[in-house]
mmCIF file of C-alpha atoms in Angstrom:
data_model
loop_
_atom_site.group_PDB
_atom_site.id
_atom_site.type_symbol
_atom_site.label_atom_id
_atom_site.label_comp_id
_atom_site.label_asym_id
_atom_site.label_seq_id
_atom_site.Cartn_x
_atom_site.Cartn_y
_atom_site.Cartn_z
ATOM 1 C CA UNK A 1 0.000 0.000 0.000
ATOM 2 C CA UNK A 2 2.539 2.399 0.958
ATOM 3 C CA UNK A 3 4.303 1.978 -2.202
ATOM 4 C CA UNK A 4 1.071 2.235 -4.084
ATOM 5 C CA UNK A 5 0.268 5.777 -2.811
ATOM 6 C CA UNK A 6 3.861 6.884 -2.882
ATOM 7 C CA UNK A 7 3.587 5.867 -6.836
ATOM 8 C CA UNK A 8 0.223 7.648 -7.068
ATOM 9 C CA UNK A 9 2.282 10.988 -5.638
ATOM 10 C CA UNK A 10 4.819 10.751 -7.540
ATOM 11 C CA UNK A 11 2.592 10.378 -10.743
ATOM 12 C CA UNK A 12 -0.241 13.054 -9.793
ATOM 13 C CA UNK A 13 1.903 15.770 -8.385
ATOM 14 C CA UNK A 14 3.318 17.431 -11.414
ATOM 15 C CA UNK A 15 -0.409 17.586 -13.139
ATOM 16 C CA UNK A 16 -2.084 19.002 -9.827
ATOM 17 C CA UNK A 17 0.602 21.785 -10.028
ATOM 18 C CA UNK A 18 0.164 22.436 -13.697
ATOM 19 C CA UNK A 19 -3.139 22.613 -13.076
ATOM 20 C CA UNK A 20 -2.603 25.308 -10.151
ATOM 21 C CA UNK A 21 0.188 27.166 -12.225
ATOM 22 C CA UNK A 22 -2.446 27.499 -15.448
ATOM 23 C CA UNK A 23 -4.967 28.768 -13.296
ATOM 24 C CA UNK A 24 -2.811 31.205 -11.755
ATOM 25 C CA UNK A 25 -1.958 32.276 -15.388
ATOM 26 C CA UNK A 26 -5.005 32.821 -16.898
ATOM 27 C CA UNK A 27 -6.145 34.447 -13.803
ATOM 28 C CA UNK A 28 -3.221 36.963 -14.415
ATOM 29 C CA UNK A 29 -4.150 37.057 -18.087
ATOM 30 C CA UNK A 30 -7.742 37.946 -17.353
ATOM 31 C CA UNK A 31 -6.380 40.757 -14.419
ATOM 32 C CA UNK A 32 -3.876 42.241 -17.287
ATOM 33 C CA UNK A 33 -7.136 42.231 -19.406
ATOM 34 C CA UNK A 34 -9.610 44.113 -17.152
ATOM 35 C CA UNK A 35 -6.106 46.971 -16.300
ATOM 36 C CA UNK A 36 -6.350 47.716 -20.100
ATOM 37 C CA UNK A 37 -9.543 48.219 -20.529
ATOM 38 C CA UNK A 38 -9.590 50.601 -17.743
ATOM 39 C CA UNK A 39 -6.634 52.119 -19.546
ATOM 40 C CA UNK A 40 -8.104 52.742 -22.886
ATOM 41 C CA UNK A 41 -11.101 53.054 -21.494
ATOM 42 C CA UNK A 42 -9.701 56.156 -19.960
ATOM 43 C CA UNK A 43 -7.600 56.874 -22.454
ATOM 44 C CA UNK A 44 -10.080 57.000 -25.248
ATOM 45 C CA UNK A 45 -12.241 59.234 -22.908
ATOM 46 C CA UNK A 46 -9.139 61.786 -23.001
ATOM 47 C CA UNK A 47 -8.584 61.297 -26.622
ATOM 48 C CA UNK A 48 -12.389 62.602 -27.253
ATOM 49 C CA UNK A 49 -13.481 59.337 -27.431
ATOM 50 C CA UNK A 50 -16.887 61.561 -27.083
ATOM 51 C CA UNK A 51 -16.511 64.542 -28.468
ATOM 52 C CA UNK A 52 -17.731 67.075 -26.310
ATOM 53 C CA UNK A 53 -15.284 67.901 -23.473
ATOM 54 C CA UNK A 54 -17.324 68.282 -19.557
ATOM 55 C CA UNK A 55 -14.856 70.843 -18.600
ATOM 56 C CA UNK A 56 -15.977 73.047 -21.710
ATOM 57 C CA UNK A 57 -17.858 76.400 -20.517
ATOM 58 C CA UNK A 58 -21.406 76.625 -22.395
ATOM 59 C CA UNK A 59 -21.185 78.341 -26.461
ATOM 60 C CA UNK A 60 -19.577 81.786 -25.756
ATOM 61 C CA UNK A 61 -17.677 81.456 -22.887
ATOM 62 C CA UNK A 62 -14.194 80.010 -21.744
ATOM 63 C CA UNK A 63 -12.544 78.959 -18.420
ATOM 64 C CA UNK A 64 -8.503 79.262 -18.401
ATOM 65 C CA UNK A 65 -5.842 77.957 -16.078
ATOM 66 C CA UNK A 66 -7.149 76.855 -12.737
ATOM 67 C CA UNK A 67 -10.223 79.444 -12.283
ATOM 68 C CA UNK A 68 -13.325 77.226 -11.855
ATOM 69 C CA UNK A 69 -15.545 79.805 -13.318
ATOM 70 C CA UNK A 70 -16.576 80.407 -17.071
ATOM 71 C CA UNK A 71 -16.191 83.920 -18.523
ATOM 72 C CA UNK A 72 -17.814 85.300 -21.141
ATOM 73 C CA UNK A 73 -15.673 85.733 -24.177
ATOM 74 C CA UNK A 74 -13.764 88.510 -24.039
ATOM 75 C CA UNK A 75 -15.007 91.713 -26.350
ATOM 76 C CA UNK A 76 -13.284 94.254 -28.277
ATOM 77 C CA UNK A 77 -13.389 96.998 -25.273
ATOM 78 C CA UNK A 78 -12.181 93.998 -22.831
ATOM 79 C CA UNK A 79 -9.507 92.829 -25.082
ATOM 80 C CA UNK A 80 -7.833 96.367 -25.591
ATOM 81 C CA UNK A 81 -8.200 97.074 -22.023
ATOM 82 C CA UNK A 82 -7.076 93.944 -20.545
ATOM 83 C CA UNK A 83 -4.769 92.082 -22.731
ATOM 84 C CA UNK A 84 -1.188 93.429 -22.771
ATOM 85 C CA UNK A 85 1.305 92.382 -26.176
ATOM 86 C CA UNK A 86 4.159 90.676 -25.166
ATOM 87 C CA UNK A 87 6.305 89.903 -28.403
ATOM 88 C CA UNK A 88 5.835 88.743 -32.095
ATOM 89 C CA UNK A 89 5.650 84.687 -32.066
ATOM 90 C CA UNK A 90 4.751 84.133 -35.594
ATOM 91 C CA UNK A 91 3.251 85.855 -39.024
ATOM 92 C CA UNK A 92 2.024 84.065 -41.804
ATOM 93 C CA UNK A 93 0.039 85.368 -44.811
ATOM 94 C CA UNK A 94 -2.987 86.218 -43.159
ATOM 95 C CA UNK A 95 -2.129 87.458 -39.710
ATOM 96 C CA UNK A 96 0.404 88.152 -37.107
ATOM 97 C CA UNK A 97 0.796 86.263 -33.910
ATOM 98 C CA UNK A 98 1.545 87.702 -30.583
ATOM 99 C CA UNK A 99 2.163 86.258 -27.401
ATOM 100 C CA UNK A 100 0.327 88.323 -24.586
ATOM 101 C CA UNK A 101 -0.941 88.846 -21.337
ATOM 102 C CA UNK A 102 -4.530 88.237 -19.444
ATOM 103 C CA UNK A 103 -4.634 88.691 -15.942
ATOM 104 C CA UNK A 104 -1.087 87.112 -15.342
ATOM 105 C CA UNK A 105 -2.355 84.409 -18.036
ATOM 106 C CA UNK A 106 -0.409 83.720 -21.049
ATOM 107 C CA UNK A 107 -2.807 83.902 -24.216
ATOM 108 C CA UNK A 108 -2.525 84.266 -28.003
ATOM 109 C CA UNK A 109 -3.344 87.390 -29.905
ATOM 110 C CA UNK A 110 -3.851 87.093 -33.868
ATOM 111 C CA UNK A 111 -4.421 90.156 -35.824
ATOM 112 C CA UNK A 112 -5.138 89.942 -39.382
ATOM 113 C CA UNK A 113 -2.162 91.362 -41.603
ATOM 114 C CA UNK A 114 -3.516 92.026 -45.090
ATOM 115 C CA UNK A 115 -6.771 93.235 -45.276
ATOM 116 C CA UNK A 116 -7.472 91.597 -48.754
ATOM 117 C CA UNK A 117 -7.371 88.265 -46.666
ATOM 118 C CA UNK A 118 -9.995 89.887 -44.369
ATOM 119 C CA UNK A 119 -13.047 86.868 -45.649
ATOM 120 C CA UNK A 120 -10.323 84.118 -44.729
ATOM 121 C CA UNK A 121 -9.278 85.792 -41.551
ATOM 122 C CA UNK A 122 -13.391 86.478 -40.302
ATOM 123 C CA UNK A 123 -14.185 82.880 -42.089
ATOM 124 C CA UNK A 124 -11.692 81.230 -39.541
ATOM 125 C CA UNK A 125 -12.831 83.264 -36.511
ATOM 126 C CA UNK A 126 -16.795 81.826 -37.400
ATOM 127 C CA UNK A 127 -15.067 78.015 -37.507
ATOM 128 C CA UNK A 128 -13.314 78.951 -34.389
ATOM 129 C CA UNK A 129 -16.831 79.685 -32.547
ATOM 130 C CA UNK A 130 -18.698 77.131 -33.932
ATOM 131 C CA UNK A 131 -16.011 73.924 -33.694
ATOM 132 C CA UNK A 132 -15.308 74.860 -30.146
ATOM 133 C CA UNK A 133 -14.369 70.964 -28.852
ATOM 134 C CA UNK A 134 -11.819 69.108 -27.181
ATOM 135 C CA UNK A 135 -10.125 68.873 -30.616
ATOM 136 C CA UNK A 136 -10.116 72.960 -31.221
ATOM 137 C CA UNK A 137 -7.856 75.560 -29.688
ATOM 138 C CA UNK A 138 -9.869 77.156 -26.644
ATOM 139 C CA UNK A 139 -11.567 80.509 -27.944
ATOM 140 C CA UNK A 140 -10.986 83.296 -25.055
ATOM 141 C CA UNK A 141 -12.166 86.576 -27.215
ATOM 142 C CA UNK A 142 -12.381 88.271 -30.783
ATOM 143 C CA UNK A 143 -13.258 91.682 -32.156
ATOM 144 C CA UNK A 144 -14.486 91.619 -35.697
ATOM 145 C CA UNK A 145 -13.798 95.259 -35.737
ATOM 146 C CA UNK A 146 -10.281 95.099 -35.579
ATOM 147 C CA UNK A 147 -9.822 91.613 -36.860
ATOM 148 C CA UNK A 148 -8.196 90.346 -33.709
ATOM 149 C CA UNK A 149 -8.674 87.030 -32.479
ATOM 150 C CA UNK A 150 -7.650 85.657 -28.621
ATOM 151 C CA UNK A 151 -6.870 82.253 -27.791
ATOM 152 C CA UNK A 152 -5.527 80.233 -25.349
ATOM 153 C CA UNK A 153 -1.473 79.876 -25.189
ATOM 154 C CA UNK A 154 0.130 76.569 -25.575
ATOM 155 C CA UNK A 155 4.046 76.589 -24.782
ATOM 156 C CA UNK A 156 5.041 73.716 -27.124
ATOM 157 C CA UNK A 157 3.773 75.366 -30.138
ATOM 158 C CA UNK A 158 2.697 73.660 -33.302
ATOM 159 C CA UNK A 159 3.513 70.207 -34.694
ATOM 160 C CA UNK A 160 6.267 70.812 -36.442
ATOM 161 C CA UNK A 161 8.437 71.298 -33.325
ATOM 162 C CA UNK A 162 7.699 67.756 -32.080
ATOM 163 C CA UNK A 163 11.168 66.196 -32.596
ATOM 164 C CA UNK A 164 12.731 69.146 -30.443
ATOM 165 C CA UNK A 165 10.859 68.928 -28.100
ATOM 166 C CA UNK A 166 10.823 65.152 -27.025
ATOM 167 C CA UNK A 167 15.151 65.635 -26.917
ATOM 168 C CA UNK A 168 14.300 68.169 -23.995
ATOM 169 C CA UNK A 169 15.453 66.542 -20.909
ATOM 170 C CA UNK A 170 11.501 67.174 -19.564
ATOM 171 C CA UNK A 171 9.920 65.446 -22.448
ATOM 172 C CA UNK A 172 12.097 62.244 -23.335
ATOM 173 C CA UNK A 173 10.146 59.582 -21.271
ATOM 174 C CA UNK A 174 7.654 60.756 -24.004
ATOM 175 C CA UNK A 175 9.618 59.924 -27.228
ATOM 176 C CA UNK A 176 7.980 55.921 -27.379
ATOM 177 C CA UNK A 177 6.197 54.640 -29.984
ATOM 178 C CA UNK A 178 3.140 54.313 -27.555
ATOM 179 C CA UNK A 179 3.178 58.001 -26.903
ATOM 180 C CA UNK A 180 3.862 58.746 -30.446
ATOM 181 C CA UNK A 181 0.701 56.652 -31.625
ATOM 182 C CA UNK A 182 -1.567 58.335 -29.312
ATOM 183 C CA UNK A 183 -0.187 61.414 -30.993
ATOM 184 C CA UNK A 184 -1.109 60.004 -34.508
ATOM 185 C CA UNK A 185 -4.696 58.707 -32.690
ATOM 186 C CA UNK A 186 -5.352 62.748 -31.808
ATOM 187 C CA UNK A 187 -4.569 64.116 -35.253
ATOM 188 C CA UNK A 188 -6.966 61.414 -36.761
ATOM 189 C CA UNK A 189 -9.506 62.097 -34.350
ATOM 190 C CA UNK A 190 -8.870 65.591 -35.413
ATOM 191 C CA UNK A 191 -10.248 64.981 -39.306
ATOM 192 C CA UNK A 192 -12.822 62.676 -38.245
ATOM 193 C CA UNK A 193 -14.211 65.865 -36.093
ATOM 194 C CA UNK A 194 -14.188 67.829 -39.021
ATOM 195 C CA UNK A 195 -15.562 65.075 -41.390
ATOM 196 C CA UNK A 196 -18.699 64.827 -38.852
ATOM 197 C CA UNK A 197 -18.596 68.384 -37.586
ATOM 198 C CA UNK A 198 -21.576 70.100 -36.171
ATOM 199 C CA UNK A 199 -21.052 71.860 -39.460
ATOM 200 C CA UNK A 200 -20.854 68.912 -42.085
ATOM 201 C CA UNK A 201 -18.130 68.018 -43.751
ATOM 202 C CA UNK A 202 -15.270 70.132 -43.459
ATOM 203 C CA UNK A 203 -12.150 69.839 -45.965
ATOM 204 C CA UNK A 204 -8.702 70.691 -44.399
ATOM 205 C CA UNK A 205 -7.193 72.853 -46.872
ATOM 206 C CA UNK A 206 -4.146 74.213 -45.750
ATOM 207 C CA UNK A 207 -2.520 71.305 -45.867
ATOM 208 C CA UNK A 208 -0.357 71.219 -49.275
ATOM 209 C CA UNK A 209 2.754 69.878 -47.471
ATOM 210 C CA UNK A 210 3.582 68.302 -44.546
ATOM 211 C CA UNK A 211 5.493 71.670 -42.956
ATOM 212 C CA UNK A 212 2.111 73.394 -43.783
ATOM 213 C CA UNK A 213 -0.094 70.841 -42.332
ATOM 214 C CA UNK A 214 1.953 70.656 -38.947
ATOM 215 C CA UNK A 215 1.934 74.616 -38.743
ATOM 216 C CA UNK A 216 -1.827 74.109 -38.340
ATOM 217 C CA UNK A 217 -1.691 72.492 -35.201
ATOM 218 C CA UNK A 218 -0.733 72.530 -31.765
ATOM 219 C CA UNK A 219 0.774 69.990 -29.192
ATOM 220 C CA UNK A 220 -0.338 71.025 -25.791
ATOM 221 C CA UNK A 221 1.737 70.539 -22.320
ATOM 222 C CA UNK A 222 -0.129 66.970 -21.786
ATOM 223 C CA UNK A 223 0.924 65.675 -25.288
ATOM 224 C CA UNK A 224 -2.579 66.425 -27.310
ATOM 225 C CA UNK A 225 -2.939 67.621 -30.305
ATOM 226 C CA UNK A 226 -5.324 70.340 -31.131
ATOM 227 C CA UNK A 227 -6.204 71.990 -34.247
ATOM 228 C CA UNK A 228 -5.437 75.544 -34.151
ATOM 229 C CA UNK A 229 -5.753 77.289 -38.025
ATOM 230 C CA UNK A 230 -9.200 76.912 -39.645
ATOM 231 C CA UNK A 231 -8.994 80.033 -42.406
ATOM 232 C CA UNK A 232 -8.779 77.401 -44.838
ATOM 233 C CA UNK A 233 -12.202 75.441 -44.310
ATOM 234 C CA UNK A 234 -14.882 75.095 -46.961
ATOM 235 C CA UNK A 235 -17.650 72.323 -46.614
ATOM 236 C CA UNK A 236 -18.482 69.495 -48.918
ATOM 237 C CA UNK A 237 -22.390 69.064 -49.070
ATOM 238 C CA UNK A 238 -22.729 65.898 -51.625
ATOM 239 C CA UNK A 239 -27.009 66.123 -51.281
ATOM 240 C CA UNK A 240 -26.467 69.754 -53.211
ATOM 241 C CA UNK A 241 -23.632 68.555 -55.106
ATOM 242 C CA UNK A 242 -21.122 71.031 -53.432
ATOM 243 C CA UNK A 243 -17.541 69.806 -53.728
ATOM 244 C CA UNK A 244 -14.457 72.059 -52.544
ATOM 245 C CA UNK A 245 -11.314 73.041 -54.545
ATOM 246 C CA UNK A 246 -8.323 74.074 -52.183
ATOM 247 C CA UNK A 247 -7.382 77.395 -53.489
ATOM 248 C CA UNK A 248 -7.314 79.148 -56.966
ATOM 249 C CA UNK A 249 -3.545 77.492 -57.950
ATOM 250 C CA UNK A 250 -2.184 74.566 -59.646
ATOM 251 C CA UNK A 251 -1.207 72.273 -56.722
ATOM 252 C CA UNK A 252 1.890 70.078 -57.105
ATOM 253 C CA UNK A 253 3.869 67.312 -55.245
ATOM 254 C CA UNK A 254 2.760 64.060 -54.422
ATOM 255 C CA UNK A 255 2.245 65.051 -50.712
ATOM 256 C CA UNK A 256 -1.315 66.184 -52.105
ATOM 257 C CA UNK A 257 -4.218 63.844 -53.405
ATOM 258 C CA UNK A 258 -4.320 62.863 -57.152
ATOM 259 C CA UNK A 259 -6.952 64.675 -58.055
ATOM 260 C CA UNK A 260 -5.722 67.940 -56.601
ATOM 261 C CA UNK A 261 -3.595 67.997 -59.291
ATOM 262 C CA UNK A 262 -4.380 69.313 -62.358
ATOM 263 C CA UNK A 263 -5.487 66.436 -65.032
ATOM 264 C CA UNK A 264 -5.113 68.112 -68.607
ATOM 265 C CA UNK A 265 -1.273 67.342 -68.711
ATOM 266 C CA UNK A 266 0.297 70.370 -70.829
ATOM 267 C CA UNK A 267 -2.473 72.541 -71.240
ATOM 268 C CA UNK A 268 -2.059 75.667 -69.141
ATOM 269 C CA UNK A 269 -3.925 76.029 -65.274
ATOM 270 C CA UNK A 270 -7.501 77.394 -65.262
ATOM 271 C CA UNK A 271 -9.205 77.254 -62.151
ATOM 272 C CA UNK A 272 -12.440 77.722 -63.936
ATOM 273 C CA UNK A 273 -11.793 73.790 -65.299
ATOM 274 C CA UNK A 274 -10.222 72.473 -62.480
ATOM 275 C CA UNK A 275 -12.623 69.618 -61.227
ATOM 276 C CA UNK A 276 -13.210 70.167 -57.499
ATOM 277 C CA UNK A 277 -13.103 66.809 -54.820
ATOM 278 C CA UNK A 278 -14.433 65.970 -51.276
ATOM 279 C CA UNK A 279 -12.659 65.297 -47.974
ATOM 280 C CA UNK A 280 -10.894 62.142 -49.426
ATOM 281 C CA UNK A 281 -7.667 64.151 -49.778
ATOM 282 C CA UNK A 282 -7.512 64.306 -45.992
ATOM 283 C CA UNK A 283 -7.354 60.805 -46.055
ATOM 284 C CA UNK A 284 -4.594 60.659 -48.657
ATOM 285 C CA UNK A 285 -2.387 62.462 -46.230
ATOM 286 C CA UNK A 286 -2.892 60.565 -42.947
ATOM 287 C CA UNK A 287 0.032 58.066 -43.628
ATOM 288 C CA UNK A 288 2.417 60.730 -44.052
ATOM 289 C CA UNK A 289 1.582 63.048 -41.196
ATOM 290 C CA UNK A 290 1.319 59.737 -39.204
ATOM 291 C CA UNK A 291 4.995 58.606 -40.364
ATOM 292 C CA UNK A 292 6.020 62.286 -39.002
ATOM 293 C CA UNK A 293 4.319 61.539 -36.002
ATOM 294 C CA UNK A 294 5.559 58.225 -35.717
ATOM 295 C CA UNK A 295 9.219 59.287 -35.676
ATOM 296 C CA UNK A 296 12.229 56.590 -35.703
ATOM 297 C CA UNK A 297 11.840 55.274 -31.822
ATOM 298 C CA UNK A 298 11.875 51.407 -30.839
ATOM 299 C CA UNK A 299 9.047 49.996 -31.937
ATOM 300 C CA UNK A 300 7.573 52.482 -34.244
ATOM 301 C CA UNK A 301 8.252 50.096 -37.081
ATOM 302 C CA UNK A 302 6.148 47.162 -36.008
ATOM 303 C CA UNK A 303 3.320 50.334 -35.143
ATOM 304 C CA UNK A 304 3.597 51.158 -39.302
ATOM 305 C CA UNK A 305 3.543 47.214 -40.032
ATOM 306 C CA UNK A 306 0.635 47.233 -38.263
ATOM 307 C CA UNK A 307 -0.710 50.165 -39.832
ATOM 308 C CA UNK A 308 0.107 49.201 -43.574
ATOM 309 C CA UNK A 309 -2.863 47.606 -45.103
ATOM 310 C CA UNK A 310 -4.878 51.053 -43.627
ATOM 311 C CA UNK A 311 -2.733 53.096 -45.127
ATOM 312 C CA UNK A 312 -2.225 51.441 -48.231
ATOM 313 C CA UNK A 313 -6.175 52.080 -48.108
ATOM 314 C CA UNK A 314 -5.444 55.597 -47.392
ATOM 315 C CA UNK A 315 -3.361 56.076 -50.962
ATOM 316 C CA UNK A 316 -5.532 54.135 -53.049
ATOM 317 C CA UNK A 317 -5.968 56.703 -56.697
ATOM 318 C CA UNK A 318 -9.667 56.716 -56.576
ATOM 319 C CA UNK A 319 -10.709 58.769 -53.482
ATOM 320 C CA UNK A 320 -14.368 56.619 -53.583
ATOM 321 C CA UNK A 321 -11.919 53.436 -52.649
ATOM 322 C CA UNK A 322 -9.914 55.503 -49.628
ATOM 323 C CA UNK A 323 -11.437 54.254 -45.882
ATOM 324 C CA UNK A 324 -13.282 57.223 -44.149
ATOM 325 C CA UNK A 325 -11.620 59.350 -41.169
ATOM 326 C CA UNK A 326 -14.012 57.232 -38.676
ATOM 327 C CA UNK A 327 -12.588 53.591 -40.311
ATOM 328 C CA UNK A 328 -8.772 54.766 -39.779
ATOM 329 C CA UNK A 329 -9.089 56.411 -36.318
ATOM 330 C CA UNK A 330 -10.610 52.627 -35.461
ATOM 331 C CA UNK A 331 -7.754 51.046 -37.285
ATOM 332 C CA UNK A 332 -5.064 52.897 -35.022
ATOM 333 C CA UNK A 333 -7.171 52.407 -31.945
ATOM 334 C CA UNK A 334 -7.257 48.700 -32.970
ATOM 335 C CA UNK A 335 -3.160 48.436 -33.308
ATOM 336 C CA UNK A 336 -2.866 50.313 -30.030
ATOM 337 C CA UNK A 337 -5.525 48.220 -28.117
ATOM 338 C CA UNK A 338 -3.279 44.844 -29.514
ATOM 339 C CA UNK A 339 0.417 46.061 -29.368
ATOM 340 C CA UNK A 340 -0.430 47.418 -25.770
ATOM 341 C CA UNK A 341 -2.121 43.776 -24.962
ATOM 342 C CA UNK A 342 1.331 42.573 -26.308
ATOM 343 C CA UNK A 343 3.284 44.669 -24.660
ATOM 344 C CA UNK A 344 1.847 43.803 -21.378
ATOM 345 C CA UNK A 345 1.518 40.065 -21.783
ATOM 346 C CA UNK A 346 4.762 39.037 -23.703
ATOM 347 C CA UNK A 347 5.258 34.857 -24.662
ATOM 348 C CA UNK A 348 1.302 34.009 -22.864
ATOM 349 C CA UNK A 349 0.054 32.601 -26.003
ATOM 350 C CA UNK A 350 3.137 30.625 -26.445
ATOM 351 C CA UNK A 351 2.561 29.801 -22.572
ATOM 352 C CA UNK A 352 -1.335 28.924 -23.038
#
């Protein structure tokens, strides 16, 4: 008997802790599984997951820095006595750009430059007011009178100063490909906002390179990205056959959509016969903003394997056969959801 049960041990043992060690695991597995969804669950919520933002003052008025209260936006009289110039931060072809001073807050004062522009400057002020979202640069005050426009003031500036920035000593924890994705997850979410605005469908048009396009946005302290330049705006409304063309010249390069360019071949530019398009040629130029984004960090090239077929998608000729904003911005949340999963549980399927 004795040497009957001793067999029995000796023979059962290992399967009894097998059995323990593979419940142990998959009770780890499903732990790691509930932690990440509360993680993108949370982190989809800060991406804009729903677009409206709770902390957002009601249409007209603003809250800035820590004060708990909503102001009204600020009018002409309460912009020129209130907001003090600092220094010229920027001038492009429409306005000027100063940094200034609201009651010890930083803020951003544009003032329109060329008064020809004035329809594109006063056209971008009325997409400021109405897009106001988690997506948009917060709207503090504006005087139509004076073509001044006051916003709030993000330190990092635009997008194209994203590389510098993540080699300041502050910022490098940042420079991951997981970081870097969420980055490319915000712009996306970006032109799906302004595919399915309040609006319609609104065609990003300043975008004819990829220094242009990352002018037009803004990367704020907690590493979002908000769109801050909307001059350049017009809406596509297919039910009255209303498509958009981006400006009155021949557009080159292969950074913009096919059919942006001109299709005669040699026979001279006429805006008159160019054939206008729809928001498709924001989808065109995801991949290469989101390459930008993407950088060269560990692991950004098995994010962009991951990414291909979309993208591929994204640069099919035919703009009908491109994916919309809403299909790519699920794509990227997809790759993140799985590479995070992988990331977290390294070898457990091999394990399983």
């Amino acid at each position: 008997m004795e040497k009957k049960t001793h067999f029995v041990r000796r023979e059962f043992l290992p399967r009894e802790v097998s059995s323990i060690s593979l419940a142990l695991l998959l009770m780890a597995v499903l732990l790691l599984n509930v932690l990440l969804y509360l993680y993108l669950n949370k982190f989809y919520n800060s991406l804009g997951h729903t677009e409206t933002d709770p902390s957002l003052c009601p249409f007209g008025h603003f809250k800035l820095g820590s004060v708990k209260n909503c102001s009204p936006w600020l009018s002409c009289e309460a912009i020129n006595r209130e907001v003090r110039k600092l220094k010229c931060v920027g001038e492009g072809a429409v306005k000027k750009v100063f940094l200034s001073e609201w009651k010890e807050n930083k803020v951003v004062l544009s003032q329109l430059t060329n008064l020809e522009l004035k329809e594109d400057f006063l056209h971008g002020l009325k997409m400021l007011k109405a897009l106001q979202s988690k997506h948009v640069v917060r709207l503090l005050g504006y005087c139509e009178q004076q073509f001044t426009i006051l916003t709030e003031y993000h330190p990092l500036g635009s997008l194209r100063g994203l590389n510098e920035t993540l080699h300041i000593p502050k910022y490098k924890s940042m420079n991951t490909w997981h970081h870097r994705l969420m980055l490319a997850i915000d712009y996306v979410s970006v032109i799906h906002y302004l595919h399915s605005s309040p609006l319609g469908t609104l065609v990003m048009c300043d975008s004819n390179d990829l220094d242009k396009v990352l002018s037009q946005y803004l990367l704020t302290s907690d590493f979002h990205i908000l769109v801050n330049d909307l001059d350049a705006l017009p809406l596509v409304n297919r039910s009255a056959g209303r498509l958009v063309k981006c400006g009155h010249r021949e557009l080159q390069g292969e950074f913009v959509a096919p059919e942006q360019h001109w299709p005669y071949g040699d026979v001279p530019f006429e805006d008159d016969l160019m054939p206008p398009y729809d928001e498709k040629t924001d989808i065109w130029k995801i991949p290469d903003v989101s390459n930008f984004l993407l950088g060269h960090v560990e692991g950004s090239d098995i994010v962009r394997l991951h990414l291909f077929d979309i993208h591929a998608a994204c640069k099919k000729k035919d703009p009908a056969e491109r994916p919309s904003a809403r299909e790519v911005l699920d794509t990227y949340r997809k790759v993140l959801t799985l590479l995070i999963r992988e990331a977290a549980m390294p070898g457990t399927r091999e394990m399983l």
